[in-house]
Structure formats: C-alpha cells, structure tokens
Amino acid sequence: MELNNLSACLSYIRKPVLWVVSFFLLLLPAYVNAGKSLQRLDSTLLMVKTIEAMRITTPPKIDAVMNEAFWNDVPVAGNFVEYSPRNGTLPPFSTEIRIAYDDVALYIFATMYDSHPDSICKEMGRRDQIEQLFTDYISFDILPYNDGLNMYEFKVSPAGLQNDCKYSAVGQDITWDAVWESAASINSDSWTVEIKMPYSALRFPKTDKQVWGINFWRNLRRTQEWSTWSFVDNSTNDVFKYYGTLTGIHNVNPPKRLSFSPYVAGYTEKNPQSDKWQYSLRGGMDLRYGINEAYTLDMMLIPDFGQVQSDDVILNLTPFEVRYNEKRQFFTEATELFQKCEIFYSRRVGGSPRNYYAPYDSARADETVISNPDMTRIINATKISGRNAKGLGVGFFNAMTTNTYGVLENNETKATCKIMTQPFTNYNVAVIDKNLKNRSYITFINTNYLIPSTKFSANVSGVESKLTNKANTFSFLGRLNVSQKYFSGDSTRLGHQYLAVISKPSGKFQYQLLRQETGATYDPNEMGFLLYNNEAINRLRLSYNILDPVWKIRNSGTEFFVQYSTLVKPNSYKELMFDFSNGTSFQNYWSTYLELICKPLGADDYYEPRVDGMVYKRPASYDIIWSIGSDNRKKFRVQGMLGFTNAPENNNISFFVDATPRMRFTDRFMVSYNFNFTKNLSDYGWVNTAYDSVGNATSWFGERDVTTISNILNLRYIFNTKVSLTLRARHYWSKADYSDYYTLQPNGSLAQADYTKNANINFNAFTVDLNFGWYFAPGSELSIVWKNSIYTQDRTLVDHYFADLGNTLSSPQTNGFSIRFLYYIDYLYMKKWFGSGRSDRKVD
C-alpha cells in the first residue's frame, strides 16, 4: 500500500519535477562555474586587521564635518574588501574610518567616497528601519568583550537615520535601542558620518587596556554591494571570527549607568459594549540601572502598552494556538538571554486569562457579560541581564499580574457580580550562560509560573550547549528541557524534550543532521509556546550555495531535506516529507524562489480529531511554491508568490496568490499594498466532538471550501529623521463553507453521516493603526495614535467581497485615540547639569 502511495505521488509530481529540472538546466552553467573563484586581493589585505583609537582632550562637534584638527592625526582604517557579491575583491569606492575617544565617549568619523554623489541612495524612514529602506548605510560593529558572540551594531544612513541592534548566540535583537548621537552629510565626492557613542550605551570590562572586536560594513545600495574593513568570508555564517581588533583605549572606566524614562499617556476609547466614550490617564516609568560594568537592571513600573500595533488576527480552524509576535518594547529589548532553550514566550505575561470563558459559562439566562478583559494587567516587570569580562552571562526576569475579573450584569435589576478569570500570578525566568572557546557556549535556564492562591506552579528547566571547532566546519547543538507541573493535593506531572543537531555551518556545501524528541507529557505552555508534544523528528538537510557572481546569477542557494516523524508513545508513524528548494538572485537584480514538497505516504494526524487516541489519516500530497521579485532599486517594485497543493485521494486542491506592489514616490513618501487570495477546496477538518452517556467520543468532520482574502495597506511619510507619520490598514476575510459531514472511524478514515447543526463560519478582522511619532530629544518621544478595530464572526456566509466589506464596516467597532509623552533622563547628564548650576552660583 505504501509503495502504491509513493508511486502515485511520483506520478502526480511528474510535471512539477520536469519544471524544476528545466529550471536547473538553465542554472547549469552557473553550477558548472561555481567552483571557479574570482581573483582575490593580495592575502595581506584579507588578514584580520587592527586599528588604534586615539585619545583626545576636546570632544568634536557632531556635525559630519571633519573640521577638528585632531582628526588628521587619527589612524585610518581603510583598505575595505568586498563581501558581496564578489567576495574578497576590491570594492568600487574606498572608505575611511577614524576612531577617537575621551573619558566620556567613543567618537567615529567615517568617509564613504563615491564618484557619483547624486546617485547616493538616501530613502528616509523611522528609526531602526534602515535595512528595509532603499538607502546606503555604514555599520559600526563592536564586540566589547571580543568573544565572537555578543555584538553591538550601530548604523547610519546618508540622511542621518539611526539604526541599532544587538547580536548574541541566539540571533539578532532589532528592538534594542541605545542613546547616541550621529550626523551625516553628502559632499561633492563622498558622504560622511560622525557619531558620539557614550560609554553608557555599551557594556565593557573594567580593565586598564580595552581590546575590542570591531568591523565596519558599508552598503552601496544602488548596486547591492557590501564591503567590510576586515575581510569576511561569505561562505560562513560565523562572521565574527573574521572581525578585526580595536586597541588604544586606555584608562577608561565604565560609567554609572542610570536612566529614567517617565511617561504620561491619555486615552479615549469607545467600544461596542458602551454607548459613551471612556477616558483614562496613565502614568509610569521605566528605570535602567547599571549594577556594575556588566549587568543592568531594567524595571517597568505601571506599564502601558496601549499604543502597540494591532495583531493580525486570523480565522483559526486548526487545533493549535496562533502565535503572535511580541511587540511590547520592554519584552523585546535586552531579552536575548531569555530565548535560550525556547521555553519562554513573553506574550504569556499579561496575556489571555486562564479562565477567560468562565464568565460566559457562569452567566444565567437573565445575565449578560458586560466586561471581560482579554488580557491580564501587569503590575510591574523587572529584568537583570548582562555578561562580564569572563564571558559569564546572567539573566533574571520577574513580572506580576493582578487579579482579573469578568463582570456579569442582571438584565432586570442591573445588579453586577464579578467572576475571577485569573488570580494574582507571578512569572520568573533565570538564566546562566557561559561563553566557551570558538564561539561556543553552555546555558542553563529555568522558568517558573506561580499562582499562590491555588498553589499551582509550572516549572520548566533547560540546558543547552553549542560546540564549534575553530575552523567553523563542524558544530554540535544539544538541548534538554524538563517540564514540571505541581497541583494542590495532586502528584507532579513531568515531561521532557531533547534536541541534538550535528552540522557543517560553513562552506559552499553544508549539511545538518537533527533529532528532536518531545515527550507525551512535556508541557511548557504556562510561560512557553509549544504547538504539540509526543513527537520525534529526524531530519537530514543538505545545501549548496553559489556565493560569487557567475553567468547571469549574483548568488544562489539550493537545499534538500527529508524529515521523518513519529509519535513517542507509541512509536507510530506520523509523516514523511521531502522538500527541495532554490533561491536565486540575478544580475539584473530580480530574484526568484522555487520550492517543491512531497508527502508520499500522507500523514497520520493525531491532533485534528481533538480526542486522545484518535487519528485522522491524511492522504498523500504535494506542494509547489514559486515567488518572484522585481528590481528593488526601482521606485515601483512588485513581489509575487503562487502556491499550489494537491491531495488527489480526497480531491483536495488548494492554491494561493500573494502580491505586494510597492511605490516609492520620493525618499520621504512610500506606499505598499499586500493582497492575498487563498482557496482551499474539499478540505476536511474537525467540526465538533460529541460524548455519549458513558463518555465515548464521536469526532465529527466536515468537507469544506475555505476562502480567504487579505488586504493590507501601508503608508509612510517621513518629515525628517525625527518626525514621521505611518498608517497601516488591514482587512482580513475568511469563510468556511461546509457541504458534507462525516464521523471519524477507528481506522482513521471518514464515514459520511448526518450532522444537523450549521458549521459554516464567516469571519472578519478590520484594523487601522495611524501613528504620528516625534523623537524630540535623545531617547524621548511624543506619539499620537488612532486605532480602529472591528471583529465579526457568524454562521451566515457572504458571497461577494465588497458586500462582506460593507457589512464589516457597518458592524460595531472600537475606536481609540491616545497621546503618550515619554522623556529620557540620563543620570550623568543630570548630575553634570546640576553640578554646573551649583558651580555658577558659587562664582556669582
């Protein structure tokens, strides 16, 4: 039977395979020539470099003009080497970097020569958006501990826009923000940048002589070329091993790091449950204190997240929870340590109450739920994080949420009563992380969730280690997590998960072997996020990359992986999947991506039935995904994607079309639009579960056509680098039209049956976020936000899109308007200011 399924699947994918083969025949000249490297520079220019900073006595004016005489005496970091697309060659234009310092800050002056200054790309955007814009930029990468793992990155564009982020062993933290100064200027033969980086923006060891890892990246946007000061081999994903060294910084002590960010915010909102506008005034403060040169305390007192962008809510027909991205700054900034072992999902803090539906379940016929918060209220949150000179990273996080209630009202007497949906809850995360040689590490992390009133506690502990050889040609990643749940008067529930990965992470040819096992009782979801447990995954991944331009190709990556998964208990088959993909960028700056997925034996789905021990046997299927993007240097650009899925045995066909046109009218004004249409025909899924008098379950399935249309409009107008206006409007419509109903059989098949209820769903989500932001001082912002949201769901299907849109816009909606003022206060500047004031009074 399995061989027949495999043969059938191969027959169904014959044409797609021919398309793929034809595609790669076109690329064959590139693969034939891929091994022929370009002629590189002299080996001395490809060596790891060192630059010395010079101490100065008078700080420069930050104006991007080299009018201070001392700059002429500062050593120059030059001789940049191209990183991409022609790795190891001479870039088209030269770059010069100079570094000076005093007791307060590091100062950098960069000159990016360009023989065509009128062609310098300089699109404007909001802070931290540089990589999304059509703009040149220069990046200053600093590793104060020179550990090859932890880096601070500061970018500046020709328009003077700032971008900063942090890197660690778990990736990039783009939400990290420091307070620093910069200026940029475009000249007759170059563009220049000057920055002042206060030591309070960095964490570095307390030692007489600082030795920092450093590199500089220049992006020439119009030709999509990157160059670096210290050569970086683009065949490896471990770029830090190639970084140069910054010396010459002597007798500089880490400053006292203490800052306050008080805020005040006013809100007015009208929601469907009330006929009147509601008003509120909130105030609070964020505090940041440097415990020592390595570790920092961040505290959020009376937090406010009312201006966070709306989530992209969808119709969820799966048995799994939808994971939404974290957008609250406190929970995204300086949290990289807490991401180890993948057991902390910060949206659990202040998330949906555990017993959110209790008020609806408790309401009598004469009662109405008039209030039921969908988020618990955070009282305060604190985190301590950092890493010392010996590479020891420590992190501690604590947050508390107060009692949360839903309110019932008697329809006649108007009397109200409260139903508790979640008691006071405490959240803790503790991490210890140690750097090892060759950019390796070992980590221990623990999360603890506690509800004191019910004596319920959930505890998850994890240990993780990554070991890499010096050449970065072999890597091992190992992880073991253990979950524990403690119930009042009940036994402890234990669960486990482990991961082992062997890989070759660099070179044109790379491989990865993975084994992951998630036990049947492993459950980290009080503070983590796991879709399902009781699964073992085995995966082999092979990839080959074209890194240098050949023929019509700038670069290309081809990947193949096979994955086989089973249950852990019992050891039963779940799924076999083959995946083949290629992504290619061409010399004309167009790009394309093609992916082919085949599941020749189908899948045993143990989750869709929603009943333990039952399985739905999905038939063999294949998927094809193709996307193409036009030249993103042009004012008008479009990116499109097509997808097709077929499961012939049950006549299930699904396809989608996704298009994103973008128009850059000027360097200040940009409009983009995303359209997605998805049609899933003859899809089979769970509808309901019924239990008889003795507890036997019947799982009802339905055959349905699911249609989804999504429209997203983004508008951005930038007045200058500090003032901006953005608009994001989204309408999402999804409907499930059921035609036939079935009961799930013990062998995993479906038997047609009568089902008397209407299972159709018509769902809409409409949101608008209009945001005006003004960074009126370093670290300080005035923001004005208007938010509108409409969510509807019923059983009546609508045939036409515009009819549905009209119904949605006429539905009850929530409107909110808010103004928030936040001011950044640095202790050192405040002390200096008051000190100067006292000094002046004495002189008088």
Short mmCIF file of N, CA, C and O in Angstrom, two decimals, residues 599-683:
data_model
loop_
_atom_site.label_atom_id
_atom_site.label_comp_id
_atom_site.label_asym_id
_atom_site.label_seq_id
_atom_site.Cartn_x
_atom_site.Cartn_y
_atom_site.Cartn_z
N LYS A 599 4.72 14.64 0.29
CA LYS A 599 4.44 13.74 1.41
C LYS A 599 3.84 12.46 0.84
O LYS A 599 2.62 12.31 0.77
N PRO A 600 4.71 11.56 0.39
CA PRO A 600 4.23 10.40 -0.40
C PRO A 600 3.40 9.41 0.38
O PRO A 600 2.63 8.64 -0.23
N LEU A 601 3.54 9.36 1.69
CA LEU A 601 2.79 8.38 2.48
C LEU A 601 1.66 9.05 3.26
O LEU A 601 1.06 8.42 4.14
N GLY A 602 1.37 10.29 2.95
CA GLY A 602 0.36 11.01 3.70
C GLY A 602 0.83 11.30 5.10
O GLY A 602 2.03 11.30 5.40
N ALA A 603 -0.10 11.57 5.99
CA ALA A 603 0.24 11.89 7.37
C ALA A 603 -0.82 11.35 8.30
O ALA A 603 -2.02 11.43 8.01
N ASP A 604 -0.39 10.80 9.42
CA ASP A 604 -1.30 10.39 10.48
C ASP A 604 -1.44 11.55 11.45
O ASP A 604 -0.50 11.87 12.19
N ASP A 605 -2.60 12.20 11.41
CA ASP A 605 -2.83 13.40 12.20
C ASP A 605 -3.53 13.02 13.51
O ASP A 605 -4.71 12.64 13.51
N TYR A 606 -2.81 13.15 14.61
CA TYR A 606 -3.35 12.79 15.92
C TYR A 606 -3.94 13.99 16.65
O TYR A 606 -4.40 13.86 17.79
N TYR A 607 -3.92 15.16 16.01
CA TYR A 607 -4.34 16.39 16.69
C TYR A 607 -5.67 16.91 16.18
O TYR A 607 -6.48 17.43 16.95
N GLU A 608 -5.93 16.78 14.88
CA GLU A 608 -7.17 17.29 14.31
C GLU A 608 -8.43 16.67 14.94
O GLU A 608 -9.43 17.38 15.11
N PRO A 609 -8.43 15.39 15.36
CA PRO A 609 -9.65 14.81 15.96
C PRO A 609 -10.03 15.45 17.29
O PRO A 609 -11.18 15.33 17.73
N ARG A 610 -9.07 16.08 17.98
CA ARG A 610 -9.32 16.72 19.29
C ARG A 610 -9.70 15.70 20.36
O ARG A 610 -10.26 16.06 21.39
N VAL A 611 -9.40 14.44 20.15
CA VAL A 611 -9.68 13.39 21.13
C VAL A 611 -8.44 12.51 21.25
O VAL A 611 -7.92 12.02 20.23
N ASP A 612 -7.93 12.33 22.46
CA ASP A 612 -6.76 11.49 22.67
C ASP A 612 -7.01 10.07 22.17
O ASP A 612 -8.06 9.48 22.42
N GLY A 613 -6.04 9.54 21.43
CA GLY A 613 -6.12 8.17 20.95
C GLY A 613 -6.73 8.04 19.57
O GLY A 613 -6.67 6.96 18.97
N MET A 614 -7.33 9.10 19.03
CA MET A 614 -7.93 9.04 17.70
C MET A 614 -6.96 9.64 16.68
O MET A 614 -6.13 10.50 17.01
N VAL A 615 -7.06 9.16 15.44
CA VAL A 615 -6.16 9.62 14.39
C VAL A 615 -6.96 9.82 13.10
O VAL A 615 -7.89 9.06 12.80
N TYR A 616 -6.58 10.87 12.37
CA TYR A 616 -7.14 11.09 11.04
C TYR A 616 -6.02 10.88 10.03
O TYR A 616 -4.98 11.55 10.09
N LYS A 617 -6.22 9.95 9.10
CA LYS A 617 -5.19 9.62 8.13
C LYS A 617 -5.34 10.51 6.90
O LYS A 617 -6.25 10.32 6.08
N ARG A 618 -4.44 11.47 6.80
CA ARG A 618 -4.43 12.37 5.65
C ARG A 618 -3.75 11.67 4.46
O ARG A 618 -2.73 10.99 4.64
N PRO A 619 -4.27 11.86 3.26
CA PRO A 619 -3.70 11.17 2.10
C PRO A 619 -2.41 11.83 1.62
O PRO A 619 -2.04 12.92 2.07
N ALA A 620 -1.73 11.16 0.70
CA ALA A 620 -0.50 11.70 0.10
C ALA A 620 -0.79 13.04 -0.56
O ALA A 620 -1.88 13.29 -1.09
N SER A 621 0.21 13.94 -0.55
CA SER A 621 0.01 15.27 -1.11
C SER A 621 1.33 15.83 -1.61
O SER A 621 2.41 15.35 -1.25
N TYR A 622 1.24 16.85 -2.43
CA TYR A 622 2.44 17.59 -2.84
C TYR A 622 2.12 19.07 -2.92
O TYR A 622 0.97 19.48 -3.10
N ASP A 623 3.15 19.89 -2.75
CA ASP A 623 3.01 21.35 -2.77
C ASP A 623 4.05 21.94 -3.71
O ASP A 623 5.19 21.43 -3.80
N ILE A 624 3.67 23.01 -4.38
CA ILE A 624 4.60 23.79 -5.19
C ILE A 624 4.44 25.25 -4.80
O ILE A 624 3.31 25.76 -4.74
N ILE A 625 5.54 25.91 -4.52
CA ILE A 625 5.54 27.34 -4.18
C ILE A 625 6.56 28.04 -5.05
O ILE A 625 7.71 27.58 -5.19
N TRP A 626 6.14 29.12 -5.67
CA TRP A 626 7.05 29.89 -6.54
C TRP A 626 6.84 31.38 -6.27
O TRP A 626 5.70 31.85 -6.20
N SER A 627 7.93 32.10 -6.10
CA SER A 627 7.83 33.54 -5.92
C SER A 627 8.86 34.23 -6.80
O SER A 627 9.89 33.65 -7.16
N ILE A 628 8.57 35.48 -7.13
CA ILE A 628 9.48 36.28 -7.95
C ILE A 628 9.39 37.73 -7.50
O ILE A 628 8.31 38.21 -7.12
N GLY A 629 10.52 38.40 -7.49
CA GLY A 629 10.57 39.80 -7.10
C GLY A 629 11.31 40.61 -8.14
O GLY A 629 12.36 40.19 -8.64
N SER A 630 10.79 41.76 -8.48
CA SER A 630 11.44 42.62 -9.47
C SER A 630 12.56 43.42 -8.82
O SER A 630 12.80 43.33 -7.60
N ASP A 631 13.23 44.21 -9.58
CA ASP A 631 14.38 45.01 -9.14
C ASP A 631 13.94 45.97 -8.03
O ASP A 631 13.15 46.89 -8.25
N ASN A 632 14.44 45.75 -6.82
CA ASN A 632 14.00 46.59 -5.70
C ASN A 632 14.69 47.94 -5.66
O ASN A 632 14.44 48.75 -4.78
N ARG A 633 15.55 48.22 -6.63
CA ARG A 633 16.14 49.55 -6.72
C ARG A 633 15.18 50.54 -7.37
O ARG A 633 15.34 51.76 -7.22
N LYS A 634 14.20 50.02 -8.10
CA LYS A 634 13.26 50.88 -8.82
C LYS A 634 12.25 51.50 -7.85
O LYS A 634 11.95 50.96 -6.80
N LYS A 635 11.70 52.64 -8.29
CA LYS A 635 10.66 53.28 -7.48
C LYS A 635 9.45 52.36 -7.32
O LYS A 635 8.86 52.28 -6.25
N PHE A 636 9.11 51.68 -8.41
CA PHE A 636 8.00 50.73 -8.33
C PHE A 636 8.57 49.32 -8.34
O PHE A 636 9.38 48.97 -9.20
N ARG A 637 8.16 48.54 -7.37
CA ARG A 637 8.61 47.16 -7.27
C ARG A 637 7.42 46.28 -6.92
O ARG A 637 6.52 46.69 -6.18
N VAL A 638 7.42 45.06 -7.42
CA VAL A 638 6.37 44.13 -7.07
C VAL A 638 7.00 42.77 -6.75
O VAL A 638 7.96 42.34 -7.39
N GLN A 639 6.46 42.15 -5.74
CA GLN A 639 6.87 40.79 -5.38
C GLN A 639 5.63 39.93 -5.36
O GLN A 639 4.61 40.28 -4.75
N GLY A 640 5.70 38.80 -6.05
CA GLY A 640 4.54 37.93 -6.14
C GLY A 640 4.88 36.51 -5.75
O GLY A 640 6.03 36.07 -5.85
N MET A 641 3.85 35.78 -5.31
CA MET A 641 4.05 34.39 -4.91
C MET A 641 2.81 33.59 -5.29
O MET A 641 1.68 34.06 -5.15
N LEU A 642 3.06 32.39 -5.80
CA LEU A 642 2.00 31.46 -6.15
C LEU A 642 2.24 30.15 -5.41
O LEU A 642 3.38 29.71 -5.26
N GLY A 643 1.15 29.52 -4.99
CA GLY A 643 1.28 28.24 -4.32
C GLY A 643 0.16 27.29 -4.73
O GLY A 643 -0.97 27.73 -5.00
N PHE A 644 0.49 26.01 -4.79
CA PHE A 644 -0.50 25.01 -5.19
C PHE A 644 -0.27 23.75 -4.37
O PHE A 644 0.87 23.29 -4.23
N THR A 645 -1.36 23.20 -3.82
CA THR A 645 -1.31 21.95 -3.05
C THR A 645 -2.37 21.00 -3.60
O THR A 645 -3.49 21.43 -3.91
N ASN A 646 -2.01 19.72 -3.69
CA ASN A 646 -2.96 18.73 -4.18
C ASN A 646 -2.82 17.45 -3.37
O ASN A 646 -1.73 16.94 -3.16
N ALA A 647 -3.97 16.97 -2.87
CA ALA A 647 -4.07 15.65 -2.24
C ALA A 647 -5.09 14.86 -3.06
O ALA A 647 -6.29 14.90 -2.77
N PRO A 648 -4.65 14.19 -4.12
CA PRO A 648 -5.59 13.60 -5.10
C PRO A 648 -6.57 12.60 -4.53
O PRO A 648 -7.70 12.49 -5.01
N GLU A 649 -6.19 11.88 -3.50
CA GLU A 649 -7.05 10.81 -3.00
C GLU A 649 -8.39 11.34 -2.49
O GLU A 649 -9.42 10.67 -2.59
N ASN A 650 -8.39 12.54 -1.91
CA ASN A 650 -9.67 13.10 -1.45
C ASN A 650 -10.06 14.36 -2.22
O ASN A 650 -10.87 15.16 -1.75
N ASN A 651 -9.44 14.55 -3.42
CA ASN A 651 -9.79 15.66 -4.31
C ASN A 651 -9.57 17.02 -3.66
O ASN A 651 -10.22 18.01 -4.02
N ASN A 652 -8.64 17.07 -2.71
CA ASN A 652 -8.34 18.35 -2.05
C ASN A 652 -7.34 19.14 -2.89
O ASN A 652 -6.24 18.67 -3.16
N ILE A 653 -7.74 20.32 -3.33
CA ILE A 653 -6.88 21.22 -4.08
C ILE A 653 -6.88 22.58 -3.38
O ILE A 653 -7.94 23.12 -3.05
N SER A 654 -5.70 23.10 -3.15
CA SER A 654 -5.57 24.41 -2.52
C SER A 654 -4.58 25.24 -3.32
O SER A 654 -3.57 24.72 -3.80
N PHE A 655 -4.88 26.51 -3.48
CA PHE A 655 -3.94 27.41 -4.16
C PHE A 655 -4.03 28.79 -3.54
O PHE A 655 -5.03 29.16 -2.92
N PHE A 656 -2.95 29.55 -3.70
CA PHE A 656 -2.96 30.92 -3.20
C PHE A 656 -2.19 31.82 -4.16
O PHE A 656 -1.29 31.38 -4.89
N VAL A 657 -2.55 33.09 -4.14
CA VAL A 657 -1.87 34.14 -4.89
C VAL A 657 -1.56 35.25 -3.91
O VAL A 657 -2.44 35.71 -3.17
N ASP A 658 -0.31 35.68 -3.90
CA ASP A 658 0.10 36.76 -2.99
C ASP A 658 0.89 37.78 -3.81
O ASP A 658 1.84 37.41 -4.52
N ALA A 659 0.51 39.05 -3.72
CA ALA A 659 1.19 40.10 -4.48
C ALA A 659 1.42 41.30 -3.57
O ALA A 659 0.53 41.70 -2.81
N THR A 660 2.63 41.86 -3.64
CA THR A 660 2.97 43.03 -2.84
C THR A 660 3.61 44.09 -3.73
O THR A 660 4.85 44.11 -3.90
N PRO A 661 2.83 44.97 -4.34
CA PRO A 661 3.41 46.10 -5.05
C PRO A 661 3.82 47.19 -4.07
O PRO A 661 3.16 47.39 -3.04
N ARG A 662 4.90 47.88 -4.38
CA ARG A 662 5.39 48.97 -3.54
C ARG A 662 5.80 50.14 -4.42
O ARG A 662 6.48 49.97 -5.41
N MET A 663 5.37 51.34 -4.05
CA MET A 663 5.73 52.53 -4.80
C MET A 663 6.45 53.51 -3.87
O MET A 663 5.91 53.91 -2.84
N ARG A 664 7.67 53.85 -4.25
CA ARG A 664 8.45 54.84 -3.51
C ARG A 664 8.36 56.16 -4.28
O ARG A 664 9.10 56.40 -5.22
N PHE A 665 7.41 57.01 -3.90
CA PHE A 665 7.18 58.24 -4.63
C PHE A 665 8.36 59.20 -4.49
O PHE A 665 8.81 59.80 -5.47
N THR A 666 8.83 59.38 -3.28
CA THR A 666 10.02 60.18 -3.00
C THR A 666 10.81 59.48 -1.91
O THR A 666 10.40 58.43 -1.40
N ASP A 667 11.92 60.06 -1.50
CA ASP A 667 12.69 59.50 -0.40
C ASP A 667 11.94 59.60 0.93
O ASP A 667 12.33 58.96 1.91
N ARG A 668 10.88 60.40 0.96
CA ARG A 668 10.12 60.58 2.19
C ARG A 668 8.80 59.81 2.20
O ARG A 668 8.28 59.49 3.26
N PHE A 669 8.24 59.54 1.02
CA PHE A 669 6.88 59.03 0.92
C PHE A 669 6.87 57.66 0.23
O PHE A 669 7.34 57.54 -0.90
N MET A 670 6.31 56.66 0.91
CA MET A 670 6.26 55.31 0.39
C MET A 670 4.89 54.71 0.68
O MET A 670 4.31 54.90 1.75
N VAL A 671 4.36 53.96 -0.31
CA VAL A 671 3.10 53.24 -0.15
C VAL A 671 3.31 51.80 -0.61
O VAL A 671 3.89 51.57 -1.68
N SER A 672 2.87 50.85 0.20
CA SER A 672 2.92 49.44 -0.20
C SER A 672 1.56 48.80 0.08
O SER A 672 0.82 49.24 0.96
N TYR A 673 1.28 47.76 -0.68
CA TYR A 673 -0.01 47.09 -0.57
C TYR A 673 0.21 45.59 -0.71
O TYR A 673 0.98 45.14 -1.57
N ASN A 674 -0.40 44.83 0.16
CA ASN A 674 -0.30 43.37 0.09
C ASN A 674 -1.68 42.77 -0.12
O ASN A 674 -2.62 43.08 0.61
N PHE A 675 -1.78 41.92 -1.15
CA PHE A 675 -3.03 41.22 -1.45
C PHE A 675 -2.76 39.72 -1.41
O PHE A 675 -1.80 39.23 -1.99
N ASN A 676 -3.63 39.01 -0.69
CA ASN A 676 -3.51 37.55 -0.63
C ASN A 676 -4.88 36.93 -0.84
O ASN A 676 -5.86 37.31 -0.18
N PHE A 677 -4.94 36.00 -1.78
CA PHE A 677 -6.16 35.23 -2.03
C PHE A 677 -5.82 33.75 -1.90
O PHE A 677 -4.91 33.26 -2.57
N THR A 678 -6.54 33.05 -1.02
CA THR A 678 -6.32 31.63 -0.80
C THR A 678 -7.63 30.88 -0.93
O THR A 678 -8.65 31.30 -0.37
N LYS A 679 -7.60 29.79 -1.69
CA LYS A 679 -8.77 28.94 -1.88
C LYS A 679 -8.39 27.51 -1.56
O LYS A 679 -7.46 26.95 -2.17
N ASN A 680 -9.10 26.92 -0.61
CA ASN A 680 -8.85 25.53 -0.22
C ASN A 680 -10.12 24.73 -0.46
O ASN A 680 -11.10 24.84 0.28
N LEU A 681 -10.11 23.93 -1.53
CA LEU A 681 -11.29 23.19 -1.97
C LEU A 681 -11.27 21.76 -1.43
O LEU A 681 -10.22 21.11 -1.46
N SER A 682 -12.42 21.30 -0.98
CA SER A 682 -12.56 19.93 -0.46
C SER A 682 -11.56 19.66 0.66
O SER A 682 -10.90 18.61 0.69
N ASP A 683 -11.46 20.61 1.55
CA ASP A 683 -10.63 20.42 2.74
C ASP A 683 -11.46 19.69 3.79
O ASP A 683 -12.67 19.92 3.91
#
